[in-house]
Coordinates of C-alpha atoms in Angstrom, one line a residue:
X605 CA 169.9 151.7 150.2
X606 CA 172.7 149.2 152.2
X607 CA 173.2 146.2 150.8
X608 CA 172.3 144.9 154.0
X609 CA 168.3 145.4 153.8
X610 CA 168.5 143.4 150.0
X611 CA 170.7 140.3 152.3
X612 CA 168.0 140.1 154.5
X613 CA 165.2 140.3 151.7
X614 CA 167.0 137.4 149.9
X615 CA 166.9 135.6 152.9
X616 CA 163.3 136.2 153.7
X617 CA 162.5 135.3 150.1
X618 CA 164.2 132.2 150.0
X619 CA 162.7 131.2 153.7
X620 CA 159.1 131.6 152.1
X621 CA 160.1 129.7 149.0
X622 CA 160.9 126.9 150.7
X623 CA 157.8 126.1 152.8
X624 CA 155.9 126.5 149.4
X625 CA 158.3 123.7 147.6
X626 CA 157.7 121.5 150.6
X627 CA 154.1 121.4 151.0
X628 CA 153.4 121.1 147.4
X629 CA 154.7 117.5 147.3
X630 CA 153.4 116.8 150.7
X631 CA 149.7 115.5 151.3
X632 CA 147.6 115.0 154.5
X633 CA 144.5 112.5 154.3
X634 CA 142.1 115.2 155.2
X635 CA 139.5 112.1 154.8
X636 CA 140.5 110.1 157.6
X637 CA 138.8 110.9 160.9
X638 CA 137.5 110.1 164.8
X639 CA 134.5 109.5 166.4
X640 CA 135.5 108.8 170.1
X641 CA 137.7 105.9 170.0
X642 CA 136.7 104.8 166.2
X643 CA 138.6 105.0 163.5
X644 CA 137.2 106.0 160.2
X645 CA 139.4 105.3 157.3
X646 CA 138.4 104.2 153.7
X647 CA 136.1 102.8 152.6
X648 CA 134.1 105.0 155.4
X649 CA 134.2 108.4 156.2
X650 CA 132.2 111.1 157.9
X651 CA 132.5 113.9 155.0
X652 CA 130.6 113.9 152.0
X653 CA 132.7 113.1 148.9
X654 CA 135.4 110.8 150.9
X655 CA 135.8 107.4 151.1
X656 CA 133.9 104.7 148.7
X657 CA 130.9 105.8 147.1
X658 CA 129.1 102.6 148.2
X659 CA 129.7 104.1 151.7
X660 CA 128.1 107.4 151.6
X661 CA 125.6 108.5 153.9
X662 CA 126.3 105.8 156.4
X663 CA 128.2 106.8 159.6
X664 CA 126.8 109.5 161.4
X665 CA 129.2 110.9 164.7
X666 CA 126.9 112.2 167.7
X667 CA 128.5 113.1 170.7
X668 CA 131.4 110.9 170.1
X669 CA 129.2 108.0 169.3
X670 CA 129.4 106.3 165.6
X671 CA 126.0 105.6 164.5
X672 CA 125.7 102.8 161.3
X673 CA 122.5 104.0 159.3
X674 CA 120.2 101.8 156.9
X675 CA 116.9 101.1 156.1
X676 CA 116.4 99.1 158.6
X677 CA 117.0 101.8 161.4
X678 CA 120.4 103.0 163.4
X679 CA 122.9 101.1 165.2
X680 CA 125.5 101.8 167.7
X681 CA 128.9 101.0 165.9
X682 CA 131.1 99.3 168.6
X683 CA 134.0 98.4 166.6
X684 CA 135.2 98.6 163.0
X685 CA 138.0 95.9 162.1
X686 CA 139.6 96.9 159.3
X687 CA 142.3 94.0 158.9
X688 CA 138.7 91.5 159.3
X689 CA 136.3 94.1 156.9
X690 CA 134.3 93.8 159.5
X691 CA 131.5 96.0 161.9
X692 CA 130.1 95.4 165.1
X693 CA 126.6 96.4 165.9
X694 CA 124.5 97.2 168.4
X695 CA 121.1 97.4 168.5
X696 CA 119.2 98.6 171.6
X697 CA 116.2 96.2 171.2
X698 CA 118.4 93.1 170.6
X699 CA 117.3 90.4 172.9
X700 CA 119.8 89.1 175.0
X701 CA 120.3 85.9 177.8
X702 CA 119.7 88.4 180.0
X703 CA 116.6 90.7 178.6
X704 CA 114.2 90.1 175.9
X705 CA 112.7 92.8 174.6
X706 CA 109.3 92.4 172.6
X707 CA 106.8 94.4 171.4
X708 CA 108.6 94.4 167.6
X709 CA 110.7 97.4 168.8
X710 CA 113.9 96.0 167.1
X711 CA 115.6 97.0 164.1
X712 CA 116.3 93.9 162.7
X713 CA 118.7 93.9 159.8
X714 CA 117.8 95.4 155.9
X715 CA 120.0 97.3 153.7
X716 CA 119.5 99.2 150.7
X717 CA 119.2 97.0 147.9
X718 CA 121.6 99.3 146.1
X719 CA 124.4 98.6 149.3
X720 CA 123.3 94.7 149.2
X721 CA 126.8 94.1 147.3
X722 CA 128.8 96.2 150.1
X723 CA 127.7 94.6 153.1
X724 CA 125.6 91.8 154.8
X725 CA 126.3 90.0 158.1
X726 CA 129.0 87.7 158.6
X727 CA 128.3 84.0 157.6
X728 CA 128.7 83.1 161.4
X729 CA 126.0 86.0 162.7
X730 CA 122.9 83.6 163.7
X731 CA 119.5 85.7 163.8
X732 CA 116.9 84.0 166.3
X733 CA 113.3 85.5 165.6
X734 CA 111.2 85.4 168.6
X735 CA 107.7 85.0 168.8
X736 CA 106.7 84.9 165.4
X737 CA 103.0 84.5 164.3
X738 CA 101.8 81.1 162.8
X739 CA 100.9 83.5 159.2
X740 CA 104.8 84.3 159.0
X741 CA 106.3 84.2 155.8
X742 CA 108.9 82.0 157.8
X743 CA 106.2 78.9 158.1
X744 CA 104.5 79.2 155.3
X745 CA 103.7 75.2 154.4
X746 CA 104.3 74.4 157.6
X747 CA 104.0 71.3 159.3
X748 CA 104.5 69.9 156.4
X749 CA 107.2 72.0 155.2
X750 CA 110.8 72.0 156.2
X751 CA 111.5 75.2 158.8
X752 CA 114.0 77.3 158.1
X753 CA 115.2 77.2 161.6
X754 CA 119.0 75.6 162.3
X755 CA 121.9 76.3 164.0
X756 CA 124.1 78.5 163.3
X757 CA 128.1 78.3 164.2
X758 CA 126.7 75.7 167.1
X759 CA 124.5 79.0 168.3
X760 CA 120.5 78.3 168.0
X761 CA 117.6 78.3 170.4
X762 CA 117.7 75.1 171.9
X763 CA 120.6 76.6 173.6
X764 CA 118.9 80.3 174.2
X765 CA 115.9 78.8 175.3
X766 CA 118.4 77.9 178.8
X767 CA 118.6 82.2 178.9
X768 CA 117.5 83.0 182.2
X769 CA 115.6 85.8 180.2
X770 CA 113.1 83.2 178.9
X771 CA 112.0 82.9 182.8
X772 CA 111.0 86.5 183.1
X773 CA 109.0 86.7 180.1
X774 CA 107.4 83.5 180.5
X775 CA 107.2 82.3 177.0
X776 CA 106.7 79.0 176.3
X777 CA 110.1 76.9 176.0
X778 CA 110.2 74.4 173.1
X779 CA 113.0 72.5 171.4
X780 CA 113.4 71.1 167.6
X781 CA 110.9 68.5 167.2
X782 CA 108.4 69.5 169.7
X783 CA 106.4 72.0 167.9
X784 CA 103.3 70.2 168.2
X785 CA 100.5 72.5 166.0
X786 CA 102.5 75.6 166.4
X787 CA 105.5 76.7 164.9
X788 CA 108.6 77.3 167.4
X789 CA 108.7 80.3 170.0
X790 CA 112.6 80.7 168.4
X791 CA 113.8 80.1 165.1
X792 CA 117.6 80.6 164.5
X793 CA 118.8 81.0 160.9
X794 CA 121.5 82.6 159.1
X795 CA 121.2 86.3 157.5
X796 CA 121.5 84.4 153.7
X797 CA 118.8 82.1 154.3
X798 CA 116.0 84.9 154.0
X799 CA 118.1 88.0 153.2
X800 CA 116.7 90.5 155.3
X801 CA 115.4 90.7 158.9
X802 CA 112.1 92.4 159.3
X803 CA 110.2 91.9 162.5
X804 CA 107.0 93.6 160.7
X805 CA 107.1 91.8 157.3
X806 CA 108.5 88.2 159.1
X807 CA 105.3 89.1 161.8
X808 CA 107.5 88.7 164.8
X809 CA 107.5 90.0 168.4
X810 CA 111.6 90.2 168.6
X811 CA 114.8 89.0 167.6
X812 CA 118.4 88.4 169.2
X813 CA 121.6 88.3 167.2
X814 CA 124.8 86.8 167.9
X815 CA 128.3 86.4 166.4
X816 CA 131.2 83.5 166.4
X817 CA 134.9 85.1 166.7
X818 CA 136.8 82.2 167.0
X819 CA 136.0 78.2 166.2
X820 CA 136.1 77.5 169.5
X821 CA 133.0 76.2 171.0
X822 CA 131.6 79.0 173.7
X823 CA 130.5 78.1 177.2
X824 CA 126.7 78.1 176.4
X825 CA 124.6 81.4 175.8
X826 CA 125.9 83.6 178.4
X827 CA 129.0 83.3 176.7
X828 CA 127.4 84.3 172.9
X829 CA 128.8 88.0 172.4
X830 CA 125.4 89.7 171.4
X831 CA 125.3 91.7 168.0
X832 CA 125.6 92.4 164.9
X833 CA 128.5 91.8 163.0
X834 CA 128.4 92.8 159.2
X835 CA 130.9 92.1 156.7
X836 CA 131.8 94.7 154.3
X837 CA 133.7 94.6 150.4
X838 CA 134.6 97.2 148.1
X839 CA 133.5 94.4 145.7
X840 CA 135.3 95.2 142.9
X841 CA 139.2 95.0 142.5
X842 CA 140.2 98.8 143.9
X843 CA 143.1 99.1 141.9
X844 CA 141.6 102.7 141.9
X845 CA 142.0 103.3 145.3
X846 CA 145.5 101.5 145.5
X847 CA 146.8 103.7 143.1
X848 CA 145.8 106.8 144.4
X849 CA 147.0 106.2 148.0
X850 CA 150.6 104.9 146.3
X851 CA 150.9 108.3 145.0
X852 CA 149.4 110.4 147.8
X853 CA 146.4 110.9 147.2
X854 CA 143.4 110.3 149.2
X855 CA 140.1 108.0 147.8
X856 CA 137.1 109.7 147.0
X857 CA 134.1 110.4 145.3
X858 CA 132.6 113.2 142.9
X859 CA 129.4 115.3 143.4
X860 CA 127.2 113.0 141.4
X861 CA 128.2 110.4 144.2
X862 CA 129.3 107.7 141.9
X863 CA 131.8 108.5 140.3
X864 CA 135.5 107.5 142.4
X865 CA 137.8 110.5 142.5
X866 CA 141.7 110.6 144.1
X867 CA 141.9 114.2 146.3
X868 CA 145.9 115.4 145.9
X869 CA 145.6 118.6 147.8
X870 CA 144.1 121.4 146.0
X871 CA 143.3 119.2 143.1
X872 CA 141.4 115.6 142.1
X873 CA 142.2 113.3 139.6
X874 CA 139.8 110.3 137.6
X875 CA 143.6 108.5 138.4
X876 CA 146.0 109.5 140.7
X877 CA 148.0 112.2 141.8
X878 CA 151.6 111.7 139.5
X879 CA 149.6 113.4 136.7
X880 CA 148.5 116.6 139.2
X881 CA 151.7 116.2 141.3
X882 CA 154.0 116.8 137.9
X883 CA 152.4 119.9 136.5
X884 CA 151.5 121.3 140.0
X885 CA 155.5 120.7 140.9
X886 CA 156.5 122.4 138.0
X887 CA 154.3 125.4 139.1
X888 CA 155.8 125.9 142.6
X889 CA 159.5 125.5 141.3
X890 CA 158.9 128.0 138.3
X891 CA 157.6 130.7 141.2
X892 CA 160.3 129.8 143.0
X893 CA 162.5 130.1 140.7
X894 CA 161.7 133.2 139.5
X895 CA 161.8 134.8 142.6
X896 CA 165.1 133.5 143.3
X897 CA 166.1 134.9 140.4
X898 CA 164.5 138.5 141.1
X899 CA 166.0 138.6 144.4
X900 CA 170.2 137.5 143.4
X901 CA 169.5 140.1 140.4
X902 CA 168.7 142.6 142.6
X903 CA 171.2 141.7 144.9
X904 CA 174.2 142.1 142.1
X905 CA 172.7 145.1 141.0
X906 CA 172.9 146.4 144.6
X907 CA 176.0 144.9 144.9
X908 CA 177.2 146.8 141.5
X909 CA 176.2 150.0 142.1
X910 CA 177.8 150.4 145.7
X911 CA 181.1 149.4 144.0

C-alpha cells in the first residue's frame, strides 16, 4: 500500500481525536431555557430534574406563554427578575381601577406549605379583599376588634375606592372609620398578615393586588401596576450550586426530587464536576493517545518497509 493512504489516515485520525479532547472539557447548560421572551435559568427550569428542587413542577410553557402553578391556581408569568429574585404575576380575575371582577372567580394567592420557605409575595404587594361577608375569618371580633385592614406601601382602599371601576359595579363606597355595623366593602393588607389569600375560606366576592417598584409615591390608583409580585429564595446558603457552576456543571436535582445534583455532561456529581471532569479527561486523552500511537506506528512501519 503507498504511504500516502496511511498520511492521510493519520491525518483523519488525529482530526477526530481532536473534536473528542475538546468537547470533553467543554459543557453547555442544557438546563437553561425560553418560553417566548422569558428566561428560565436556575433556580427554575422547565425539565424535570434541573434547577432547585424547591422549584419543581412550577413553570409550565404553553404556546410561548410561562404559566406559575400552585395551589392556589395558575398565573400568567409576566416577568422574572433574576438580579431582584423576584416574579410578576398575573391573574385574570384580579380586580383592577378599571374592572372588578366578582363572583369569587379569582385565584387569590396560596402555596404549598412545603414551597412556603421558597416564595411569598413581596413585602410591598398589598392584597385588597373585596366584598367580604360579615362571618369572614378577617372580622372575626369585630366592631370591637381591631381589622386587619391598613395600608400597604401608601396603596389601600381609601384610595381604590376613587377606581372608576367601583362606579360600574355600584358597591357601596366606604372609607376607615365609617363602617357603621358592617365591616368595610375593601380591606387592604399585606400577604404576611394572614399568610394565604383564599376568597372561599376568607368568604369574599374578589380581590385586587398591587405592587410598589420604587419609593416613590404613585399618582393615585391608576398609576398602581396591578399584580402579583412574589419574592423567591433558595433559602439556604447554595454553596452547592456555586460550586457546581464554577466548575461547569449545571444545578440539578435527582429522581427522588430532593436530593441537589451538579449535571457535567454525560455524568452527575453529589459535588461538582473537578472530580468527573479529572477521570473523564483522563479517559479521552488515553483514547487519544492510543490512537495516536497506533497510527505514527503504523506510519514507521509503512515508512520502513517501503525503504
Amino acid at each position: 500500500m503507498n504511504i500516502h493512504i496511511f498520511t492521510s489516515l493519520y491525518l483523519l485520525i488525529q482530526a477526530l481525536i481532536i473534536p473528542i479532547v475538546i468537547s470533553s472539557t467543554i459543557h453547555v447548560n442544557t438546563c437553561r431555557s425560553y418560553c417566548g421572551n422569558i428566561t428560565i435559568d436556575y433556580p427554575f427550569a422547565l425539565q424535570y430534574g434541573c434547577g432547585h428542587p424547591g422549584f419543581r413542577d412550577l413553570l409550565f410553557c404553553m404556546n410561548d406563554v410561562l404559566m406559575f402553578h400552585i395551589s392556589s391556581g395558575s398565573y400568567r408569568v409576566l416577568e422574572i427578575d433574576y438580579a431582584y429574585q423576584a416574579l410578576t404575576l398575573h391573574d385574570p380575575h384580579l380586580s383592577t381601577c378599571d374592572t372588578i371582577v366578582l363572583g369569587g372567580k379569582g385565584n387569590g394567592f396560596a402555596v404549598e406549605p412545603w414551597r412556603e420557605p421558597y416564595m411569598n409575595p413581596t413585602a410591598d404587594n398589598v392584597f385588597m379583599l373585596i366584598g367580604c361577608s360579615a362571618r369572614s375569618p378577617l372580622f372575626q371580633g369585630f366592631p370591637g376588634k381591631h381589622l386587619p385592614c391598613r395600608n400597604v406601601s401608601g396603596m389601600g382602599c381609601e384610595e381604590y375606592y376613587d377606581c372608576p371601576a367601583w362606579d360600574l359595579v355600584g358597591h357601596r363606597k366606604v372609607g376607615p372609620g365609617s363602617y357603621g355595623s358592617g365591616p368595610p366593602e375593601c380591606c387592604a393588607l399585606a400577604f404576611e398578615a394572614i399568610k394565604s389569600i383564599n376568597l372561599t375560606k376568607l368568604e369574599c366576592e374578589g380581590y385586587s393586588s398591587a405592587y410598589s417598584l420604587a419609593p416613590l409615591k404613585m399618582d393615585g390608583p391608576n398609576g398602581w401596576s396591578y399584580g402579583i409580585r412574589v419574592k423567591y429564595s433558595v433559602q439556604e446558603n447554595d454553596d452547592f450550586c456555586h460550586a457546581c457552576e464554577a466548575t461547569g456543571g449545571t444545578c440539578g436535582y435527582g429522581s427522588d426530587g430532593i436530593r441537589q445534583m451538579c449535571m457535567c455532561g454525560n455524568y452527575n456529581s453529589t459535588s461538582n464536576c473537578d472530580s468527573v471532569k479529572s477521570s473523564s479527561s483522563r479517559r479521552t486523552w488515553s483514547m487519544g493517545s492510543a490512537l495516536t500511537g497506533f497510527s505514527m506506528g503504523m506510519l514507521v512501519w509503512m515508512t520502513g518497509n517501503q525503504i
